[in-house]
PDB file of C-alpha atoms in Angstrom:
ATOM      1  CA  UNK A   1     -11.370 -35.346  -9.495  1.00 79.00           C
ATOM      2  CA  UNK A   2      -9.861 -31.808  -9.223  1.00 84.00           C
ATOM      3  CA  UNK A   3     -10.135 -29.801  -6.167  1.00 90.00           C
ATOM      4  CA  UNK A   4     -11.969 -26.854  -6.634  1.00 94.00           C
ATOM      5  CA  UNK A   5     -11.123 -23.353  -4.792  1.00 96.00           C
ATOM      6  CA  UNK A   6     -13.724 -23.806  -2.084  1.00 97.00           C
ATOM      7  CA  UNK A   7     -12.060 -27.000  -0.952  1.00 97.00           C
ATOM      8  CA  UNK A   8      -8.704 -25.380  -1.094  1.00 97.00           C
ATOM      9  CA  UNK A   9     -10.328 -22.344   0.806  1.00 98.00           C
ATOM     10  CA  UNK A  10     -11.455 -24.271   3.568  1.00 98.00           C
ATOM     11  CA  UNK A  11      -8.719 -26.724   4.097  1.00 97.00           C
ATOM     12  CA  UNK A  12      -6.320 -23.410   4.370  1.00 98.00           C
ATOM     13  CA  UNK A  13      -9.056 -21.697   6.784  1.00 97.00           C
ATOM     14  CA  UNK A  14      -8.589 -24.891   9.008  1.00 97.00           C
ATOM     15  CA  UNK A  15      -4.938 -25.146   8.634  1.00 97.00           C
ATOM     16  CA  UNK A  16      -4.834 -21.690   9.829  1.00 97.00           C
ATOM     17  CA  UNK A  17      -7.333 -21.907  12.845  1.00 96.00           C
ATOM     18  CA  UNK A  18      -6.294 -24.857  14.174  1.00 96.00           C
ATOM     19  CA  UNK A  19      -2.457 -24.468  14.319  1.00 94.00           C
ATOM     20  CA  UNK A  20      -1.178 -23.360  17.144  1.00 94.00           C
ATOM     21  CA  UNK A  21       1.662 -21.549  16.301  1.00 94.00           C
ATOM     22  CA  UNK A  22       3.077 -19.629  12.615  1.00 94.00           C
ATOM     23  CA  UNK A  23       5.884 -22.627  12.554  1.00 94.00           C
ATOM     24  CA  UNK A  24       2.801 -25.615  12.533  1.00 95.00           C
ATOM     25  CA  UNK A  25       0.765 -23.401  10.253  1.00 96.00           C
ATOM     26  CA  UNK A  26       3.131 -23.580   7.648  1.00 96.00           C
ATOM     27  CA  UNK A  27       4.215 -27.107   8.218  1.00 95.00           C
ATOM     28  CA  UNK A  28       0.304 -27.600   7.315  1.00 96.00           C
ATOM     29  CA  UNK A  29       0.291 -25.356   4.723  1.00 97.00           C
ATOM     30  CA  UNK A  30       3.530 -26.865   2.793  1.00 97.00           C
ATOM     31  CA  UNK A  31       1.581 -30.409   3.426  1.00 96.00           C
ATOM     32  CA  UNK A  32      -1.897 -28.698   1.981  1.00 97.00           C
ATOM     33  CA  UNK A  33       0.202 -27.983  -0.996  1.00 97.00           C
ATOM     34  CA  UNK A  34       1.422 -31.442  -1.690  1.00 96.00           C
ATOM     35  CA  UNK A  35      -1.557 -33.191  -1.253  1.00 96.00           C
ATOM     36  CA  UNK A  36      -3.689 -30.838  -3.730  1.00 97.00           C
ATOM     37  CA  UNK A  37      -0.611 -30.822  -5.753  1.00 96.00           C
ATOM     38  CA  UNK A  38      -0.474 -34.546  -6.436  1.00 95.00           C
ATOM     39  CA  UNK A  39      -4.485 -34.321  -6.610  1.00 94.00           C
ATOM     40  CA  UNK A  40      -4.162 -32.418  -9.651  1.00 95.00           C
ATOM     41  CA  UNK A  41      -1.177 -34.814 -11.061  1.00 94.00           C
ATOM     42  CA  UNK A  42      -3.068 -38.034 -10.481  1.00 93.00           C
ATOM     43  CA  UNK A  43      -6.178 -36.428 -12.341  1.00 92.00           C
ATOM     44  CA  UNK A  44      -4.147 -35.054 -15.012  1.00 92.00           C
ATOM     45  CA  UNK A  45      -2.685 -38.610 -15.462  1.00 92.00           C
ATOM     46  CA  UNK A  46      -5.652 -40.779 -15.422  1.00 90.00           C
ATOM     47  CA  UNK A  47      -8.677 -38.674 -17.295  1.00 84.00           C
ATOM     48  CA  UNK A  48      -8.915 -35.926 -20.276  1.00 80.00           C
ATOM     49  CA  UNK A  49      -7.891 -33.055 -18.764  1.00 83.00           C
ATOM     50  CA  UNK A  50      -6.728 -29.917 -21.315  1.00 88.00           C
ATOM     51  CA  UNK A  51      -3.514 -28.229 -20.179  1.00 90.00           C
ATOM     52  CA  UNK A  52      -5.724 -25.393 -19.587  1.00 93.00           C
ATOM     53  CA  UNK A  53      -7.651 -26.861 -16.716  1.00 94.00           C
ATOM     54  CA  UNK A  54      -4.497 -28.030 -15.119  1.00 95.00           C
ATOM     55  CA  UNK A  55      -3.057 -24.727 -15.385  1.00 97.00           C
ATOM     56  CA  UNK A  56      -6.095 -23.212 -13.704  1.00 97.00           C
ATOM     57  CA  UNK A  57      -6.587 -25.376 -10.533  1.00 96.00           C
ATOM     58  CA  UNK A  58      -2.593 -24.518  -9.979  1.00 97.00           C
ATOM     59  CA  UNK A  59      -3.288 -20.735 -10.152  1.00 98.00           C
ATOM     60  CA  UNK A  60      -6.087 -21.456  -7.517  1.00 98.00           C
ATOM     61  CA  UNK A  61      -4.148 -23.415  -4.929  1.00 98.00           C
ATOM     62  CA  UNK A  62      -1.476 -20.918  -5.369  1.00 98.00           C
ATOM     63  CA  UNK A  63      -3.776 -17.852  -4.616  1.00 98.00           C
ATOM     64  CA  UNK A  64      -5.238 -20.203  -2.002  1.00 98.00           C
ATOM     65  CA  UNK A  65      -1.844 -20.490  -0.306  1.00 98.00           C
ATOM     66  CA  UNK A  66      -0.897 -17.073  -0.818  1.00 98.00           C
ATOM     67  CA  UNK A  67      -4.404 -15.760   0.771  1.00 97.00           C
ATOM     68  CA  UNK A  68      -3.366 -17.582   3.802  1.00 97.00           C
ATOM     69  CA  UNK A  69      -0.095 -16.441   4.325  1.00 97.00           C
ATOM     70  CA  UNK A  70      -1.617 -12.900   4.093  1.00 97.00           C
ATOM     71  CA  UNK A  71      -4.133 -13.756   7.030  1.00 96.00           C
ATOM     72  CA  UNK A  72      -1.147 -15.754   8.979  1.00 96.00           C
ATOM     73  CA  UNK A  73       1.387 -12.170   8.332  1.00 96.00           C
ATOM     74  CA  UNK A  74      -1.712 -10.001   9.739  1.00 95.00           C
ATOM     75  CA  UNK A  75      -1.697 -12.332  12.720  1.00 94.00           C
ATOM     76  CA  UNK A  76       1.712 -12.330  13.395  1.00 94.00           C
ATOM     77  CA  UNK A  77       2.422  -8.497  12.973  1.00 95.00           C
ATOM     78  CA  UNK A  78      -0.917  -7.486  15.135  1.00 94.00           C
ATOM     79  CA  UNK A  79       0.287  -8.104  18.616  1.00 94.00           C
ATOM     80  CA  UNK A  80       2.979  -5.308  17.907  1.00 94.00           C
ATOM     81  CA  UNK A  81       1.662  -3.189  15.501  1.00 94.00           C
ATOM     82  CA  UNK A  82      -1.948  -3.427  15.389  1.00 92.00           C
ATOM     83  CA  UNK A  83      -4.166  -2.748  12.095  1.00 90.00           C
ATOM     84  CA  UNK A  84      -3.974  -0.155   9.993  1.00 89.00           C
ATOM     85  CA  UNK A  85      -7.794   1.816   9.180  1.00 85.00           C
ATOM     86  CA  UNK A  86      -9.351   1.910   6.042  1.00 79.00           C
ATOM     87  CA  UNK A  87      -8.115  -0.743   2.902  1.00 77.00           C
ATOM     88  CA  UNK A  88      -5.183  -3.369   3.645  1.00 88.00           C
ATOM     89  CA  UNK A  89      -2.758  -4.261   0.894  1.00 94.00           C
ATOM     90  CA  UNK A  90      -3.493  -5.528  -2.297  1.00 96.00           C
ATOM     91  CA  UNK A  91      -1.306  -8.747  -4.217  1.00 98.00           C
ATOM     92  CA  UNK A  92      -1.304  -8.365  -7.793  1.00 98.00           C
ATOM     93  CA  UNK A  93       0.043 -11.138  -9.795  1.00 98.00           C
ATOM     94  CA  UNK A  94       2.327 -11.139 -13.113  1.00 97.00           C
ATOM     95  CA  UNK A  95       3.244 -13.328 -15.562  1.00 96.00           C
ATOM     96  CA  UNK A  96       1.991 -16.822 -15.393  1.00 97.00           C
ATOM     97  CA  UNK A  97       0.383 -16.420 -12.194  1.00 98.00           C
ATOM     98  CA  UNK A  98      -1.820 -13.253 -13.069  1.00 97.00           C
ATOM     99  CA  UNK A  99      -2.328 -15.377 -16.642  1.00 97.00           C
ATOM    100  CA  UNK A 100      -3.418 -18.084 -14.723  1.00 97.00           C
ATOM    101  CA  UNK A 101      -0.768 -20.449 -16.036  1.00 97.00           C
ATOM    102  CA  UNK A 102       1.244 -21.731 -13.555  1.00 97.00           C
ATOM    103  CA  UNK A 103       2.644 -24.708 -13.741  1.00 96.00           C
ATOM    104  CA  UNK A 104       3.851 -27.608 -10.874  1.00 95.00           C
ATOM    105  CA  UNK A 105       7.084 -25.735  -9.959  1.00 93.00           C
ATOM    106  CA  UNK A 106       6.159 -21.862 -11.963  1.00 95.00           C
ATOM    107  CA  UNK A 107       7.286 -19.418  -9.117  1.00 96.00           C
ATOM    108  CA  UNK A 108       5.070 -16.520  -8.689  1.00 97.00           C
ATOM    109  CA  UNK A 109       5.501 -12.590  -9.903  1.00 97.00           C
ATOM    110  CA  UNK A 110       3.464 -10.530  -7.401  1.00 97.00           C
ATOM    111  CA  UNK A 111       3.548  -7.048  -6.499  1.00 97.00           C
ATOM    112  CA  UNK A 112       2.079  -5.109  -3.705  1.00 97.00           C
ATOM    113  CA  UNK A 113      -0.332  -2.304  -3.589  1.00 97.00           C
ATOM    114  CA  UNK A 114      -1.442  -0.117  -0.994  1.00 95.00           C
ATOM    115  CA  UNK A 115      -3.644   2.803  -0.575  1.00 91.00           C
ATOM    116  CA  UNK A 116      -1.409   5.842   1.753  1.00 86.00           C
ATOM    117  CA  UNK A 117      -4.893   7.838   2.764  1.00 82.00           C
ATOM    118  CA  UNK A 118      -5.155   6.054   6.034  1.00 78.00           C
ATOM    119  CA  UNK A 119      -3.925   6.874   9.626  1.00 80.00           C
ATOM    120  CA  UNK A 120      -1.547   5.055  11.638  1.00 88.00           C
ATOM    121  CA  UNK A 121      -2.026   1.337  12.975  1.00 89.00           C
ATOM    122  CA  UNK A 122      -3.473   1.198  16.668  1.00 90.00           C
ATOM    123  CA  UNK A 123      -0.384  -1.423  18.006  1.00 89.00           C
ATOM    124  CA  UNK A 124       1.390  -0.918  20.579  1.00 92.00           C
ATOM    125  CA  UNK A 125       4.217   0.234  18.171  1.00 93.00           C
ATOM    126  CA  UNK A 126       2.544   2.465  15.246  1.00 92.00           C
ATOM    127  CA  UNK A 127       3.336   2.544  11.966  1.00 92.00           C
ATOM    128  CA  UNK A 128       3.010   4.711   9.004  1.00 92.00           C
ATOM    129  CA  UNK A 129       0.956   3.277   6.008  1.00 91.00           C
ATOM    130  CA  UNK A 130       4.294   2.670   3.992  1.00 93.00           C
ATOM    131  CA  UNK A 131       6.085   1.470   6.738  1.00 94.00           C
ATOM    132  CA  UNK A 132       3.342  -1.223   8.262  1.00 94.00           C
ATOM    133  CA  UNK A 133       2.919  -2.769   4.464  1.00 95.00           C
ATOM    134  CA  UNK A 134       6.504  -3.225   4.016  1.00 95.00           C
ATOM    135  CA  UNK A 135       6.850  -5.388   7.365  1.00 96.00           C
ATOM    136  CA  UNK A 136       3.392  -7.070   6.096  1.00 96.00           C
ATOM    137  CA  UNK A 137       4.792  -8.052   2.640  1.00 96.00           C
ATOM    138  CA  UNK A 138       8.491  -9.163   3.893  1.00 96.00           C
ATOM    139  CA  UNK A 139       6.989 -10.977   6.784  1.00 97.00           C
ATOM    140  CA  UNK A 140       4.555 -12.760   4.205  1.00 97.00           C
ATOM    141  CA  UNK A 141       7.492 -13.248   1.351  1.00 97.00           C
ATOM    142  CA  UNK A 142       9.251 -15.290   4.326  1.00 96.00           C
ATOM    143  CA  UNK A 143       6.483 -17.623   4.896  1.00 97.00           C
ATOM    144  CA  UNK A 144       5.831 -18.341   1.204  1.00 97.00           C
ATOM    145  CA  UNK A 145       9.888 -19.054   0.629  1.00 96.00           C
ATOM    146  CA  UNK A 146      10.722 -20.916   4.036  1.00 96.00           C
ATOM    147  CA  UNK A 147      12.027 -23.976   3.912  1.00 93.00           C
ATOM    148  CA  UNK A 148      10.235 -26.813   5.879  1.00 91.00           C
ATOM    149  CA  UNK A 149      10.116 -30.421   6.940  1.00 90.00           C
ATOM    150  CA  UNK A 150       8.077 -30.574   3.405  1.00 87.00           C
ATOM    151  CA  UNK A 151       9.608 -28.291   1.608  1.00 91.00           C
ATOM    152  CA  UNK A 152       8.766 -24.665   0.423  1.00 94.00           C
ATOM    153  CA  UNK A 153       5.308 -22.936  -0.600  1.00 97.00           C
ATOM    154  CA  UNK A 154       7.023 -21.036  -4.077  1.00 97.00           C
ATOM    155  CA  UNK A 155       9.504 -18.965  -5.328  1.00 96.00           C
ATOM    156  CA  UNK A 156       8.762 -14.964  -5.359  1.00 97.00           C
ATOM    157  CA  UNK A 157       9.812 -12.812  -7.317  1.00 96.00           C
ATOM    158  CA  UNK A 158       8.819  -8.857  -7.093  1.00 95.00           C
ATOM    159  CA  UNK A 159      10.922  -7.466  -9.428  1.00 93.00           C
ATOM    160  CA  UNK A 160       8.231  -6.334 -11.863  1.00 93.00           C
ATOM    161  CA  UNK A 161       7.293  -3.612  -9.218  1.00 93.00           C
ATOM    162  CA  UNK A 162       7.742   0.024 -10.349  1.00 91.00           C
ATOM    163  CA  UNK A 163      12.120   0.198 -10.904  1.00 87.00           C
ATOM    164  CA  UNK A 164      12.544  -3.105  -9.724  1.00 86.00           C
ATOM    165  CA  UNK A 165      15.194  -3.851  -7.581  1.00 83.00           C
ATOM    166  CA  UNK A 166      16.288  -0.501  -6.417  1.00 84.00           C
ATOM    167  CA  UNK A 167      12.447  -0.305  -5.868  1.00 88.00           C
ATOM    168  CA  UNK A 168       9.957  -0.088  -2.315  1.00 92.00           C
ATOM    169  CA  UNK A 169       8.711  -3.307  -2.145  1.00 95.00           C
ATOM    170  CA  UNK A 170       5.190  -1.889  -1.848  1.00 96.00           C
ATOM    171  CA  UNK A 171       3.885   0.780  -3.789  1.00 95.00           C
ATOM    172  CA  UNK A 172       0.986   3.312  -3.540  1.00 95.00           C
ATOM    173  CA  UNK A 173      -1.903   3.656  -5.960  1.00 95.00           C
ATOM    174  CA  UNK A 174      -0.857   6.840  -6.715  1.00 95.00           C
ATOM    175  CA  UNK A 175       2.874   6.309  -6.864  1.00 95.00           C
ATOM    176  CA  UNK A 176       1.937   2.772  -9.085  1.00 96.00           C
ATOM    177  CA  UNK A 177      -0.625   4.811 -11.411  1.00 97.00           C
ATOM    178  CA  UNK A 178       1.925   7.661 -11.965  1.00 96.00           C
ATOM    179  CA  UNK A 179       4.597   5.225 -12.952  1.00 96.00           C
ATOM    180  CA  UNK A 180       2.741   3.688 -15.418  1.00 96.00           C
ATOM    181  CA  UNK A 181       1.872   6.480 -17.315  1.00 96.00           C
ATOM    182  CA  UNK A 182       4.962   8.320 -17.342  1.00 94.00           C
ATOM    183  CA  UNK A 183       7.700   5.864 -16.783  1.00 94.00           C
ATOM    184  CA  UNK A 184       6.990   2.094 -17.165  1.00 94.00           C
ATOM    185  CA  UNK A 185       9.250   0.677 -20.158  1.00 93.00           C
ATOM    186  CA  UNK A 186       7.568  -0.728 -23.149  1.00 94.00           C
ATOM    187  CA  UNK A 187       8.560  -4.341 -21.892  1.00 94.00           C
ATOM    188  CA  UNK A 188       6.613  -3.464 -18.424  1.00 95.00           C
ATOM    189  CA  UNK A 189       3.552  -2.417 -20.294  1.00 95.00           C
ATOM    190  CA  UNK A 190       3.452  -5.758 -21.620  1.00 95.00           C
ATOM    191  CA  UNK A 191       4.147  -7.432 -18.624  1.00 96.00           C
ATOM    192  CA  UNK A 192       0.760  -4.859 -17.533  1.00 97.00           C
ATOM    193  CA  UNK A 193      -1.345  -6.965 -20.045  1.00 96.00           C
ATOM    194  CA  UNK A 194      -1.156 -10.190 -17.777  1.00 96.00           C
ATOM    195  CA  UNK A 195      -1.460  -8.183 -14.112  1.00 97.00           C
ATOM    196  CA  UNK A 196      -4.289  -9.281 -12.389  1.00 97.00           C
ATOM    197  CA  UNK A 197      -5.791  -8.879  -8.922  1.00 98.00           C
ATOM    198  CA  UNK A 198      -4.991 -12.539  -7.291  1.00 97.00           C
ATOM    199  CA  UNK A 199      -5.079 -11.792  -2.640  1.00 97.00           C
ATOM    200  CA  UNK A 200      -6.157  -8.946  -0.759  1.00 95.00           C
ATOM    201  CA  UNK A 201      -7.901  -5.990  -0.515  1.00 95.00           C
ATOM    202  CA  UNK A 202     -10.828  -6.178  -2.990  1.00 95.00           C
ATOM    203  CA  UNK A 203     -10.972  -2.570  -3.111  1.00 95.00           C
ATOM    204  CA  UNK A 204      -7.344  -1.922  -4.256  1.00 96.00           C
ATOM    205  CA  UNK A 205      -7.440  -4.933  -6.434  1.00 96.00           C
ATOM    206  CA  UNK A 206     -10.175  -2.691  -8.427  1.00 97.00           C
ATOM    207  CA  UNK A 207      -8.604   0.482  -8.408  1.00 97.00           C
ATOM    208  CA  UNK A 208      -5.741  -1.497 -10.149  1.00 97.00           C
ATOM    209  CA  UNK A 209      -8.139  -3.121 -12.748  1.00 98.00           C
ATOM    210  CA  UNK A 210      -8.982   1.005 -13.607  1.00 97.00           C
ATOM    211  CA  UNK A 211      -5.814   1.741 -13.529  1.00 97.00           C
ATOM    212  CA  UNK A 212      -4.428  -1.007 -16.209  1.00 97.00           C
ATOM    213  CA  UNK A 213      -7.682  -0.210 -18.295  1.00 97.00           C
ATOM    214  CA  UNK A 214      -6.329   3.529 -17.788  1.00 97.00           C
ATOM    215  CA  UNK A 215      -2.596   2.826 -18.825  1.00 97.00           C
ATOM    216  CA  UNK A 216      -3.503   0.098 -21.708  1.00 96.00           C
ATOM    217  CA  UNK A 217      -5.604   2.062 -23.270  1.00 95.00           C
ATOM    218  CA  UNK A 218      -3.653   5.067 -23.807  1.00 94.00           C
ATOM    219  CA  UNK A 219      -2.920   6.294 -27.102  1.00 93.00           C
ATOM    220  CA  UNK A 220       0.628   5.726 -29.054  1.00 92.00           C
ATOM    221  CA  UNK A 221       2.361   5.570 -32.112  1.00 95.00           C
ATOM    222  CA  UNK A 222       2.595   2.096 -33.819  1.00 94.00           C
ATOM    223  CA  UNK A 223       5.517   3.018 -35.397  1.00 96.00           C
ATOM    224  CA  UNK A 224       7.502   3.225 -32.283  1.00 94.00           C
ATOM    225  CA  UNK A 225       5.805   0.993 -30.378  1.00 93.00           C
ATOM    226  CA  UNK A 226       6.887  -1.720 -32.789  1.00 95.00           C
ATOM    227  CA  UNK A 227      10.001  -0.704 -32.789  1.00 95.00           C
ATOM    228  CA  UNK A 228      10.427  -0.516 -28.794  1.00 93.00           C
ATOM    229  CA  UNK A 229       8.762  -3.921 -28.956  1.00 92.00           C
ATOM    230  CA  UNK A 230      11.501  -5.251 -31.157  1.00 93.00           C
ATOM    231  CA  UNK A 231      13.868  -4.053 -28.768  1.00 90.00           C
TER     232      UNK A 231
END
């Protein structure tokens, strides 16, 4: 039978709690991943399953997985930094993971969103909003690309973020909303239509469901847009 999400929840919640350093943790992790993985393979194989439900129970081990190397980067940076007050950061996945798509070896298109109206973190090195999400989401991009004893968690890529490479890695509500609107390409509008809210902060993960609606739903001129579109 196919996993479900709960089962993938907890077995990640004990991976986590009962390793006893970030090295074991992903060891289990990578192992969680093959074992679920071949799950889904062996059911796929032997009863009627539609690509769709395959596709599905992928997306959920890999938000599973991803979920967990969010608590295990919180974990790792507290002892120095601390927490931040107020929301944490929010993953937003693209393409076929924020389709729910993914595939046995898909890699996964996130991008990270934060909300700037908070004070410092309490550690006993501070750091500024900005600053404390970008060690977050580099510290987590290194667990879910290490290479283990059995092998790697995914491929990242976060070049879909607001001007992608020569981008910040994480990017404000504001600073995300106002790109959107004023200076996404037509190509990233349409890579907009499959962005969805997939680790996190709940709370920022809704902001950037309004702001989507917001951005999708603006008016324009079909002439162009087919045009840009052909492009």
């Amino acid at each position: 039978h196919l996993p479900t999400r709960d089962e993938m929840d907890a077995t990640v919640g004990r991976v986590l709690d009962s390793s006893p350093d970030t090295e074991t943790a992903l060891q289990g992790l990578n192992h969680a991943k093959l074992a679920f993985r071949l799950r889904v393979a062996v059911a796929e194989l032997e009863t009627r399953l539609s690509p769709r439900q395959v596709q599905q129970t992928l997306t959920d081990l890999a938000e599973s997985l991803t979920a967990g190397c969010l608590r295990l980067s919180y974990r790792e940076i507290r002892p120095r930094h601390g927490i931040l007050p107020g929301a944490g950061i929010g993953l937003i996945g693209y393409g076929t993971l924020g389709a729910a798509e993914l595939g046995y070896s898909s890699d996964l298109d996130i991008i990270f969103l934060y909300d700037p109206d908070c004070g410092e973190s309490d550690g006993p090195r501070p750091l500024a909003p900005e600053r404390f999400h970008t060690v977050l989401a580099r510290r987590m991009l290194g667990l879910l690309t290490a290479t283990t004893a059995s092998g790697r968690l995914y491929e990242v890529d976060t070049r879909l973020r607001p001007n992608g490479r020569s981008g910040l890695l994480v990017s404000s509500l504001e600073s995300f909303e106002r790109y959107q609107l004023n200076e996404a390409w037509t190509w990233e509008l349409q890579a907009l239509t499959r962005g969805r809210p997939t680790a996190g902060d709940a709370t920022i993960g809704a902001t950037f469901i309004d702001i989507r609606r917001k951005v999708l739903r603006q008016k324009r001129d079909p002439r162009v847009l087919r045009e840009q579109v052909r492009e």
